[in-house]
Coordinates of C-alpha atoms and ligand atoms in Angstrom, one line a residue:
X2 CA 106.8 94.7 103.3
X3 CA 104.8 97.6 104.6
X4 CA 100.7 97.1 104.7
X5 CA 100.3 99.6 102.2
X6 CA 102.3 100.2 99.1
X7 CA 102.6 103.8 98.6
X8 CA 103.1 106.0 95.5
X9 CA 106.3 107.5 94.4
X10 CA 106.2 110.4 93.2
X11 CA 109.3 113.2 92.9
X12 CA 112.2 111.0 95.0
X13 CA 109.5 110.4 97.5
X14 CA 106.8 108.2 99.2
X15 CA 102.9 109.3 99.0
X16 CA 99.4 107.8 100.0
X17 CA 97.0 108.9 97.2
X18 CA 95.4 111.9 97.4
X19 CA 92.4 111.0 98.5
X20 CA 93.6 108.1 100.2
X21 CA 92.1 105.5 98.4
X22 CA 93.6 102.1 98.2
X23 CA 92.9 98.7 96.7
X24 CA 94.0 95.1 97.8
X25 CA 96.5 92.4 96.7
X26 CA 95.3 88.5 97.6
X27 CA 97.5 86.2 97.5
X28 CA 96.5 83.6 94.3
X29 CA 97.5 80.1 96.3
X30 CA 95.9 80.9 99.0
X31 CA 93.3 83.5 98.4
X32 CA 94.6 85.6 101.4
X33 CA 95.0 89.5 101.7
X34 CA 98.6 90.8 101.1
X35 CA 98.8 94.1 101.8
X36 CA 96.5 97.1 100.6
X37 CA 98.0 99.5 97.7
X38 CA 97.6 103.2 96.9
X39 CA 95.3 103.9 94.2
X40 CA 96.2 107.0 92.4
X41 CA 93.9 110.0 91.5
X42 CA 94.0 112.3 88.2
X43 CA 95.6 114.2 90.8
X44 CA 98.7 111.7 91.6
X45 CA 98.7 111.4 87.8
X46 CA 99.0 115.1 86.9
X47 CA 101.5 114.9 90.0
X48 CA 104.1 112.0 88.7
X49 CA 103.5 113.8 84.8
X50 CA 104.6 116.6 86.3
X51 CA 107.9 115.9 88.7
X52 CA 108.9 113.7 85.2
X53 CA 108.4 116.7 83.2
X54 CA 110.3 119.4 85.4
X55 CA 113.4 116.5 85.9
X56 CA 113.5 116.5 82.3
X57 CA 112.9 120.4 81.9
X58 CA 116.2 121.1 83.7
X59 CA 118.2 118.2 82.4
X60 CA 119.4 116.7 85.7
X61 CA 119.5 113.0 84.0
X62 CA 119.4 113.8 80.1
X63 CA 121.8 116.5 80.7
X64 CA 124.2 114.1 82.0
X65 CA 127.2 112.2 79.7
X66 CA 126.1 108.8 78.2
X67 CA 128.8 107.1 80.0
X68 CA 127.4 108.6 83.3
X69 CA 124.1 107.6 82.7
X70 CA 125.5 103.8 82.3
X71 CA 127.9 104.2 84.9
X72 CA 124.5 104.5 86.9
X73 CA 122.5 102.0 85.4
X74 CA 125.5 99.7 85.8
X75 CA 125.3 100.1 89.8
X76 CA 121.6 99.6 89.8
X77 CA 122.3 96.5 87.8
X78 CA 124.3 95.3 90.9
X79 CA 121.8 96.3 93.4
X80 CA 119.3 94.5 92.0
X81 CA 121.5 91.1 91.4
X82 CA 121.7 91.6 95.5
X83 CA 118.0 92.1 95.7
X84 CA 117.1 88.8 93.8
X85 CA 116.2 86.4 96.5
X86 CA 114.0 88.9 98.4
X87 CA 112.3 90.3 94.9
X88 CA 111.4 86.8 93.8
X89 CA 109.5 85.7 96.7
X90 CA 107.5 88.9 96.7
X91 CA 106.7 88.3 93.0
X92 CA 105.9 84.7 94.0
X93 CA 103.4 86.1 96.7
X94 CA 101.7 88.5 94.7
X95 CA 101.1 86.4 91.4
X96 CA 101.5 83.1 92.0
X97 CA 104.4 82.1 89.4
X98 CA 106.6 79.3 90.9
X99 CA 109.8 80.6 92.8
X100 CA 111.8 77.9 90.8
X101 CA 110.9 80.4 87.6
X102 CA 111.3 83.7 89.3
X103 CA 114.3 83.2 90.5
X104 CA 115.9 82.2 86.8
X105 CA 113.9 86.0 85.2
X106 CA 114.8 88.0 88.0
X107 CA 118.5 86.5 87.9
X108 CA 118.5 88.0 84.7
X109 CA 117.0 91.4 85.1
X110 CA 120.8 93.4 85.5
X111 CA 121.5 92.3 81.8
X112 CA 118.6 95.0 80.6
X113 CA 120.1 97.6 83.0
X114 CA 123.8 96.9 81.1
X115 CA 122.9 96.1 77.8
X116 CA 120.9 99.7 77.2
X117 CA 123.5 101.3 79.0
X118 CA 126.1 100.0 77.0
X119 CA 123.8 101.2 73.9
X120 CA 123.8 104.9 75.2
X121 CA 127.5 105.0 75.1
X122 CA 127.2 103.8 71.5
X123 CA 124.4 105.4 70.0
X124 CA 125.4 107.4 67.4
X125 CA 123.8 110.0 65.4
X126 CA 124.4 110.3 61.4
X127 CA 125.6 112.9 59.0
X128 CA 123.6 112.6 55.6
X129 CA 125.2 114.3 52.4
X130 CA 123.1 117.5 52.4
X131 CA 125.4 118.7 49.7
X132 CA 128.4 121.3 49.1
X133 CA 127.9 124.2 51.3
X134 CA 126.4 122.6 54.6
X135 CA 127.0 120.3 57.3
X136 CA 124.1 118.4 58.5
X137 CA 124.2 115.9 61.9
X138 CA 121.3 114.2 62.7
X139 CA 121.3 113.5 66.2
X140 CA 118.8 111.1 68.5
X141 CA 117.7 113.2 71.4
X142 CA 115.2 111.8 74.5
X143 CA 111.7 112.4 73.8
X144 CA 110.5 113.5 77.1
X145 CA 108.3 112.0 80.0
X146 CA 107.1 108.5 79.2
X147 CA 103.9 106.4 80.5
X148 CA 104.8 102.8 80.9
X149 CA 101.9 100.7 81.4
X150 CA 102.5 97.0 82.7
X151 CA 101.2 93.7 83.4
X152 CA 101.2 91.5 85.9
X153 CA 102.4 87.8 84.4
X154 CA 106.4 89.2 84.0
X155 CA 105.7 92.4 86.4
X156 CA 109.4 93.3 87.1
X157 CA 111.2 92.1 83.7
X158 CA 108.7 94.1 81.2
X159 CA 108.9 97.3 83.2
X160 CA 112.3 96.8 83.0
X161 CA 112.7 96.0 79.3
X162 CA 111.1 99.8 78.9
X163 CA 112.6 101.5 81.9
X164 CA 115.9 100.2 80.8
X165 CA 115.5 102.0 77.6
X166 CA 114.1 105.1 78.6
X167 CA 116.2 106.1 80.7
X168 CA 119.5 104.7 79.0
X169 CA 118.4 107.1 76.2
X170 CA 117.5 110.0 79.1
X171 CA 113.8 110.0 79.5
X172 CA 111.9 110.4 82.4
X173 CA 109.0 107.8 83.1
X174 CA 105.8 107.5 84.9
X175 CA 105.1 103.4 85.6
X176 CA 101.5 102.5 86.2
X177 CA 102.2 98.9 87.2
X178 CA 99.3 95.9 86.7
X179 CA 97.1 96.0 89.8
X180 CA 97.7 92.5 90.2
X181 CA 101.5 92.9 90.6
X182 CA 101.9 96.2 92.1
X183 CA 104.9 95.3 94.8
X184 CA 108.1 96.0 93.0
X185 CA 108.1 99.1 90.9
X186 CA 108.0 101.4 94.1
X187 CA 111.2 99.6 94.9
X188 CA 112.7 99.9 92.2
X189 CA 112.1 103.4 91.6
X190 CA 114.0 103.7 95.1
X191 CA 116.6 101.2 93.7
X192 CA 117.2 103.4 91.0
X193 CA 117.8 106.3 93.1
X194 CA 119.9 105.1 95.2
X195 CA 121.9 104.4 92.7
X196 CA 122.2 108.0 91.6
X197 CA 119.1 108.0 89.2
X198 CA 117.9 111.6 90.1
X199 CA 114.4 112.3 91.9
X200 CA 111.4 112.9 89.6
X201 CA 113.2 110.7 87.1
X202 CA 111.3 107.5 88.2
X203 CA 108.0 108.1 89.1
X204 CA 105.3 105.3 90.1
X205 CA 101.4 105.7 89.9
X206 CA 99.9 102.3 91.3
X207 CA 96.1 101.9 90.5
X208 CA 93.0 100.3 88.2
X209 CA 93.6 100.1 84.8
X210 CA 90.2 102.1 84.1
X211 CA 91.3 104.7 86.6
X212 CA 94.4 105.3 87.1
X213 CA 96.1 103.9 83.8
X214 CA 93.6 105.3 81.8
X215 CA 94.2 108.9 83.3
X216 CA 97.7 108.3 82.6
X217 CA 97.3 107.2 79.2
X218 CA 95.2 110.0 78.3
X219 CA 97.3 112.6 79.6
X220 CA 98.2 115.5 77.4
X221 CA 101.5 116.4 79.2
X222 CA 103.5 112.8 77.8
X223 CA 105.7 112.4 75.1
X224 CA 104.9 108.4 74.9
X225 CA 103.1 105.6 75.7
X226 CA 104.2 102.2 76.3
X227 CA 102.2 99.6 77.2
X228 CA 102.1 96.0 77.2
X229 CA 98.9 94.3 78.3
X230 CA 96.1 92.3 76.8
X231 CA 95.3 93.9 73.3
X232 CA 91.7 95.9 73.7
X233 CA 93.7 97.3 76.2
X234 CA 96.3 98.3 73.8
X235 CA 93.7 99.5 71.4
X236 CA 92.6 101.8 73.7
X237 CA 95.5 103.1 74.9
X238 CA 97.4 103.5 71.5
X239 CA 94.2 105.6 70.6
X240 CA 94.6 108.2 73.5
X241 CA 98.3 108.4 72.2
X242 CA 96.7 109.1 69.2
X243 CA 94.5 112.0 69.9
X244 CA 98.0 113.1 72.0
X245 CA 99.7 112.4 69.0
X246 CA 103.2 110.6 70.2
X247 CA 104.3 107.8 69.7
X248 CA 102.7 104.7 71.1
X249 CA 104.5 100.8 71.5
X250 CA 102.3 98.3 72.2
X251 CA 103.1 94.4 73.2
X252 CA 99.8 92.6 73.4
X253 CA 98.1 89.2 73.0
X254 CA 99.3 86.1 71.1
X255 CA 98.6 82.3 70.7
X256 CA 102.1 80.9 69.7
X257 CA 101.8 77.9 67.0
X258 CA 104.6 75.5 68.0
X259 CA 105.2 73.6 64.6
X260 CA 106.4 69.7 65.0
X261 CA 107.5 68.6 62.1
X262 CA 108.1 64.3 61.7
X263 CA 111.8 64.8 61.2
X264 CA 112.1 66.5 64.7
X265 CA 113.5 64.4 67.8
X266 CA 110.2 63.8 69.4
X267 CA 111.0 63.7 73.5
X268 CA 113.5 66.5 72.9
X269 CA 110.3 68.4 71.1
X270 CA 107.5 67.4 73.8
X271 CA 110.0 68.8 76.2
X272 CA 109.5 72.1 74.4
X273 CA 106.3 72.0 73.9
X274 CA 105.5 71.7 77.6
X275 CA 108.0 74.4 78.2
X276 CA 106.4 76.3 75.8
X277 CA 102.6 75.9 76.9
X278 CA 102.9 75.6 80.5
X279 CA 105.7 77.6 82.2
X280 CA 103.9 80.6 83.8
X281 CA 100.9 78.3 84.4
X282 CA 100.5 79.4 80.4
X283 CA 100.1 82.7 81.3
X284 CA 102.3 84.4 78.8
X285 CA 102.0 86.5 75.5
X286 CA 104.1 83.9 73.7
X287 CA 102.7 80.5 75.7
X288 CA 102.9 77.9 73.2
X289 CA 98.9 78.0 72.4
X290 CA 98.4 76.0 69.7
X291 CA 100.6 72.5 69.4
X292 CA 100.3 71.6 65.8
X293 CA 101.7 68.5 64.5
X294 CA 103.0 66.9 61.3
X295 CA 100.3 63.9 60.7
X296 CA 102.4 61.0 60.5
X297 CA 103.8 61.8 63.8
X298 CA 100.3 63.1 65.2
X299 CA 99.2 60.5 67.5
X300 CA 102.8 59.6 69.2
X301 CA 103.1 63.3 70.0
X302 CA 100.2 63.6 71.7
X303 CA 100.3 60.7 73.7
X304 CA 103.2 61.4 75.1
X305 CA 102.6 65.5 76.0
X306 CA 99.3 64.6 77.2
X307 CA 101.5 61.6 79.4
X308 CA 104.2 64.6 80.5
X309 CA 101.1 66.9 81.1
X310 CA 99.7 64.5 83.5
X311 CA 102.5 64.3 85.5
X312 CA 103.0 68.2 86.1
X313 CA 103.0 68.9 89.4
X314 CA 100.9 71.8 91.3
X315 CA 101.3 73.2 94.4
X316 CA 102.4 76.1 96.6
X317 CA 104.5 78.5 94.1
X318 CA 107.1 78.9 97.2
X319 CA 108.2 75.5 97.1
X320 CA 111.1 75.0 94.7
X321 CA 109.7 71.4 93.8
X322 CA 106.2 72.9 92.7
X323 CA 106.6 72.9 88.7
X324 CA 102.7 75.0 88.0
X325 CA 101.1 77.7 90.2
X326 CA 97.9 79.0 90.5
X327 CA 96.6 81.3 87.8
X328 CA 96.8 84.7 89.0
X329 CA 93.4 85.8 90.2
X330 CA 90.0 84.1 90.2
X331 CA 88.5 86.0 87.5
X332 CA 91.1 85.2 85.1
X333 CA 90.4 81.2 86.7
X334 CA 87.1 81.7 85.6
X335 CA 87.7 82.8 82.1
X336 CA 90.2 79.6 81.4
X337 CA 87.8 77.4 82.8
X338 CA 84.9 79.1 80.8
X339 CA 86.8 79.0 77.9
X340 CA 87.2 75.0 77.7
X341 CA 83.8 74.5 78.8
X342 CA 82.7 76.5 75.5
X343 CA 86.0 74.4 73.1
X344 CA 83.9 71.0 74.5
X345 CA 80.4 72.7 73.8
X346 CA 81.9 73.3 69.9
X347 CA 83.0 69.6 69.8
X348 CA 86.7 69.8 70.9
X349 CA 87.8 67.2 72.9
X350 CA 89.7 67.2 76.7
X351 CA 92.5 64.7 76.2
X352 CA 93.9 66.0 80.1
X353 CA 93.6 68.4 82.7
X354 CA 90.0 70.6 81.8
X355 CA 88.6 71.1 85.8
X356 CA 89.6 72.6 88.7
X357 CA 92.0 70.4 90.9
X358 CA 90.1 69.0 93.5
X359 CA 92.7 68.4 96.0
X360 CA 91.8 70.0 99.5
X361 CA 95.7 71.8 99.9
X362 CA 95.1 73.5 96.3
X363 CA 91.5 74.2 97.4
X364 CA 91.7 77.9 98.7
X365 CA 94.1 79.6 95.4
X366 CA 93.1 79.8 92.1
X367 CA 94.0 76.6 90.5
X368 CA 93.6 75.0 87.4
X369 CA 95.0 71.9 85.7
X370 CA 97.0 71.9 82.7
X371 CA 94.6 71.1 80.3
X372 CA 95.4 69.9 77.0
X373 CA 92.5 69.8 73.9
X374 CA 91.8 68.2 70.6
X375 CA 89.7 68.6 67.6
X376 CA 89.7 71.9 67.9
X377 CA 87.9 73.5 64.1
X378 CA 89.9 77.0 63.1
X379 CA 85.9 78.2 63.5
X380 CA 86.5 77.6 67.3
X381 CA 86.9 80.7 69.9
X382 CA 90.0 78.6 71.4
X383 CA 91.8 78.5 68.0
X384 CA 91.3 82.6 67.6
X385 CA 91.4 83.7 71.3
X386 CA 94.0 84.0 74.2
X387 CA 93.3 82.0 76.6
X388 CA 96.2 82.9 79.5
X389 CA 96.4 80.2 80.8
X390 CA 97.3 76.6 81.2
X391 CA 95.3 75.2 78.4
X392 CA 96.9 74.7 74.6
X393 CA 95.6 72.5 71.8
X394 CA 97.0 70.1 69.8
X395 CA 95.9 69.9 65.8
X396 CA 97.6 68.1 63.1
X397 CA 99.2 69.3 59.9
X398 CA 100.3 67.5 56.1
X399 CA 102.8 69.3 54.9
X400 CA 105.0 72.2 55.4
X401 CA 102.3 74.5 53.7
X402 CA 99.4 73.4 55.6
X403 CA 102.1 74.3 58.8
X404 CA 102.0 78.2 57.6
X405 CA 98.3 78.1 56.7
X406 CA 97.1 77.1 59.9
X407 CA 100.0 79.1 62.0
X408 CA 99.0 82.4 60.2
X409 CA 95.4 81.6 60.8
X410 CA 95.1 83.5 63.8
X411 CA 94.6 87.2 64.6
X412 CA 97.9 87.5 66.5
X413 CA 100.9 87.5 65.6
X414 CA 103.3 87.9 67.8
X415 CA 105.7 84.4 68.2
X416 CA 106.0 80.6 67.1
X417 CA 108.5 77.6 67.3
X418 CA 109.4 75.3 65.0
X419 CA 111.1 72.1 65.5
X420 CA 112.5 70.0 62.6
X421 CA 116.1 68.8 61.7
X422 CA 115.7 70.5 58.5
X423 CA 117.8 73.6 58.5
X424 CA 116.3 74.5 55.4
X425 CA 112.6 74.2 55.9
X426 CA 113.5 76.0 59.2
X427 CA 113.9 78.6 57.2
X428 CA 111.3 78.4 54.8
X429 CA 108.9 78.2 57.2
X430 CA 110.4 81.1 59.3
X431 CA 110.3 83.6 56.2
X432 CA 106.5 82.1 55.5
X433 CA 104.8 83.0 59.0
X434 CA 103.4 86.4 60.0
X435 CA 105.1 87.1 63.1
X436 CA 107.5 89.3 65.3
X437 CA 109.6 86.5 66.8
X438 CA 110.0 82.3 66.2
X439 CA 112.6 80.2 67.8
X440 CA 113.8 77.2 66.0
X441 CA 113.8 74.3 68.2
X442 CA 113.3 76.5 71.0
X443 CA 110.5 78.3 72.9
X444 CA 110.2 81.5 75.5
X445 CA 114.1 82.4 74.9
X446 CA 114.8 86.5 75.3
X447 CA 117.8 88.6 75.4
X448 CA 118.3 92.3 76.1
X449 CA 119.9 92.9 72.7
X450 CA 117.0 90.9 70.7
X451 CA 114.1 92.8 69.3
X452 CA 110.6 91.4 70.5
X453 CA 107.6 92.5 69.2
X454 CA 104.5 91.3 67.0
X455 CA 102.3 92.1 63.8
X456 CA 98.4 91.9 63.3
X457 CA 96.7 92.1 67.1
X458 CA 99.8 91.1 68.6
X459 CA 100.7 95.1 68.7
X460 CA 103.0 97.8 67.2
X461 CA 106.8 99.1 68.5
X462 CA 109.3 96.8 70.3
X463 CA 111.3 96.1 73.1
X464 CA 114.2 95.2 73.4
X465 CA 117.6 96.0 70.9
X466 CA 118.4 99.0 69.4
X467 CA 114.9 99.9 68.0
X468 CA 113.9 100.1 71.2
X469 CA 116.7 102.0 72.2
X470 CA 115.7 104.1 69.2
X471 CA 111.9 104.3 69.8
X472 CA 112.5 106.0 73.0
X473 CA 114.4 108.8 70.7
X474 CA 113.5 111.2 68.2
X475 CA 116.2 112.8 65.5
X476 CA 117.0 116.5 65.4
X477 CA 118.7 117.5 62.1
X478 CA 121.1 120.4 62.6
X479 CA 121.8 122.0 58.5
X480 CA 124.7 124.7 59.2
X481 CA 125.6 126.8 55.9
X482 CA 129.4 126.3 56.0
X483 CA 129.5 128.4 52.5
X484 CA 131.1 132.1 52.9
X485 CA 128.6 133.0 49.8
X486 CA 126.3 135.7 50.2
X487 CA 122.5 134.3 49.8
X488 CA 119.1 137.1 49.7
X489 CA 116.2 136.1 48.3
X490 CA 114.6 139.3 47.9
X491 CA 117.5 141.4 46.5
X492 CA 117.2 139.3 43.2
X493 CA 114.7 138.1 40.6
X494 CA 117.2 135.5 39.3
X495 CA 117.2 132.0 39.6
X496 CA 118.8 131.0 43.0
X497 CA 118.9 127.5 44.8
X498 CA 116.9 127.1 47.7
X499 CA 115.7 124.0 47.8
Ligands
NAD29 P1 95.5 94.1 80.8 O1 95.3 94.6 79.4 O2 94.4 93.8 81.6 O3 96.4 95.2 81.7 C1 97.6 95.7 81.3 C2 97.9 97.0 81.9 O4 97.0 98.0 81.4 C3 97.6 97.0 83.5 O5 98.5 97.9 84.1 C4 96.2 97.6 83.5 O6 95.9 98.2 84.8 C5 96.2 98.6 82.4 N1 94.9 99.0 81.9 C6 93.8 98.3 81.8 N2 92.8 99.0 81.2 C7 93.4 100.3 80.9 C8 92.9 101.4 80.3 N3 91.6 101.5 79.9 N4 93.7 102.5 80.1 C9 95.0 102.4 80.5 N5 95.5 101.3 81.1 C10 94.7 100.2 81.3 O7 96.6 92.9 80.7 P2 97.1 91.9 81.8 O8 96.0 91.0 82.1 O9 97.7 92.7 82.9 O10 98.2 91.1 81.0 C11 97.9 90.1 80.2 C12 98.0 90.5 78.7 O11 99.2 91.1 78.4 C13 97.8 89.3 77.8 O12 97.0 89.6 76.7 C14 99.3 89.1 77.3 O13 99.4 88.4 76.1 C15 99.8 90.5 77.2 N6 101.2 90.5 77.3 C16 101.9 90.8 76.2 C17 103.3 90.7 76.2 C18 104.1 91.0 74.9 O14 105.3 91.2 75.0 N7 103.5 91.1 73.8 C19 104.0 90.4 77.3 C20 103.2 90.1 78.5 C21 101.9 90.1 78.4

């Protein structure tokens, strides 16, 4: 990889324009990576612009549906070529274990086909405007597109949008997290080399307060999506706002994963600890809050706090390392902060809670998984997200005091439930406020499967034909098929119009 990630802008590589940069560490060992262009208003109003004149003369939109897939589809099988190589860079730049990038990025072509596949099919409809006229309804691209990112699933959310957008003939401007810069340049080349015209892809690396916010408050896009941590989202759904397009926007959460007594408990603990800990807890849908059917409280615990214990850290390139660092020190400091101030309120550590004091962990930005108790719904680590590798555990009666305290949260984006009881499955499901919940199951995605949340979780989603949609808007076509004179003005009588 070259020392400095450049911008890409029109089909081609550029420094910034004033040639500022900003650097990438590496979170397990605290060591420089390689410095990254920071993009001015300039590079912005650059990338806005190359997007906006590719989409002016229709060189991608312009093109057949089937074309458009045919394309996708070979980027699809450039990337599955590229896997090996794109995993360890995401493992250098944020720390996820290669064991877990290797199973996302295996899956990344599927977005690439799926959305293609949903070009070819999309259809437009023809409502029953009455006798006299035709009308068709069509879904037409709605322009250029900002896609803001983070940096815990850097390559498979910008490609949950980008696979949209540009299935449905957008261009797109990616302003990529900061913190996982490496692979959207290189993709945006992998995209044209597989016949994805220039000015079609464009990327803008650089601080969220500089460059993404001169992106998002651009007044030459046609919509923002973002996903990121949620007063991020506010802010950004505002600018698109005052721009007035539309905005989608996948923010925070803090997953309840429900155990109910009639659930197989190892098979459950198993999911729990998926749920809370894979990604060193550092996703939108971590498994946050364990909550527990009473008569199988204490067994439960015992035995995630026992699995917990046994969690191994390490260096994120070795395959047998099961939790990596978290991705920078700040964010270190905010977990660590944030079960110092659960223990000042009276919650309890049952594992983990400190920074690993091993001396071959001691240079990256560890901490243990950390599981808490007695935590009061009063308590900032029942209402906040942590991101990162702490959840608490917090026991329940019955299947109503399940929804009360899962809904008792400001997000609302995902939660599990595991029982045997198809039924209360669903119950449960239709009682709780959120966008997603697996039943016995955690974390599980697919291309054609809509994600999103309510409350602060955000607005929009990814992922299925709404997404597909969202990245559209309709044109209605009315042609007068009647041979019937019509004027207005030539008459006082009564006449339809309307
Ligand atoms: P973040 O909000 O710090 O940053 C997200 C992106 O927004 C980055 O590219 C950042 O540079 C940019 N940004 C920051 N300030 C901005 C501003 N003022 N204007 C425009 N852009 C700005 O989030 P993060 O730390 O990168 O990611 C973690 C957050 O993302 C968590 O809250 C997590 O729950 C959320 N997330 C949500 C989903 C989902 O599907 N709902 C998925 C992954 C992550």
């Amino acid at each position: 990889m070259a020392d400095t990630l450049l911008l890409h802008i029109d089909g081609k590589d550029a420094a910034s324009s004033d040639g500022g940069t900003f650097e990438v560490r590496n979170p397990a060992t605290g060591v420089p990576l390689y410095d990254v262009a920071h993009a001015t208003a300039q590079d912005v109003a650059s990338a806005v612009a190359a997007g906006r004149a590719a989409f002016e003369d229709r060189r991608w939109h312009g093109m057949r549906p089937r074309d458009r897939a045919r394309i996708l589809n070979r980027a699809a099988g450039l990337l599955a070529d590229r896997i090996d190589e794109y995993a360890r860079l995401e493992v250098l730049q944020i720390g996820r274990t290669i064991r877990e990038m290797r199973a996302q990025l295996a899956r990344l072509p599927e977005w690439l086909e799926y959305f293609g596949a949903v070009a070819q099919s999309s259809e437009g409809t023809v409502p029953d405007f009455g006798e006299g006229y035709l009308n068709v309804v069509r879904r037409v691209p709605l322009g250029v597109a900002g896609l803001i990112t983070p940096w815990n699933h850097p390559l498979l959310i910008t490609m949950k949008k980008l696979s949209a957008a540009l299935a449905a003939g957008n261009s797109i401007v990616i302003k990529p997290s900061e913190l996982g810069p490496a692979l959207p340049c290189a993709l945006a080349a992998l995209l044209e080399e597989a016949g994805v015209p220039a000015g079609v892809v464009n990327v803008v690396t650089g601080l969220g307060g500089s460059t993404g916010r001169f992106l998002s408050e651009h007044r030459g896009l046609d919509k923002l999506d973002i996903t990121g941590g949620t007063e991020t989202g506010r802010v950004v759904a505002a600018n698109a706002g005052r721009s007035l397009i539309p905005v989608t926007a996948e923010l925070g959460g803090k997953a309840p994963v429900i155990v109910f007594a009639d659930a197989d408990i190892e098979r459950t603990v198993a999911g729990a600890l998926f749920a809370a800990f894979i990604a060193t807890g550092q996703t939108c849908v971590q498994g946050a809050r364990v909550l527990v059917q009473r008569d199988v409280y204490q067994q439960v615990v015992d035995r995630l706090v026992e699995r917990t214990r046994q969690l191994r850290l390490g260096d994120p390139l070795d395959p047998r390392t099961q939790i990596g660092p978290v991705v920078s020190r700040a964010q270190r400091d905010k977990v660590a902060q944030a079960v110092d101030r659960a223990k000042a309120q009276g919650a309890t550590v049952l594992c983990g809670g400190r920074v690993p004091d091993s001396p071959e962990l001691g240079h990256g930005w560890f901490y243990e998984p950390t599981v808490v108790g007695d935590v009061a719904s009063t308590d900032d680590l029942w209402r906040e997200e942590v991101f990162g590798p702490v959840t608490l555990v917090r026991p329940f009666d019955d299947e109503a005091d399940a929804v009360a305290q899962a809904n008792d949260c400001p997000f609302g984006l995902a939660a599990s439930i595991w029982t045997s009881d198809i039924g209360r499955a669903v119950r449960v499901t239709d009682e709780l406020d959120v966008g997603i919940v697996w039943v016995n199951d955690h974390h599980r995605i697919d291309p054609g499967s809509t994600w999103g949340g309510s409350k602060d979780s955000g607005i929009g989603s990814e992922n299925g034909w709404d997404a597909y949609r969202g990245y559209t808007r309709p044109k209605s076509v009315i042609i007068n098929s009647s041979d019937r004179p019509f004027d207005w003005f030539a008459t006082t009588d009564d006449l339809r119009y309307s």
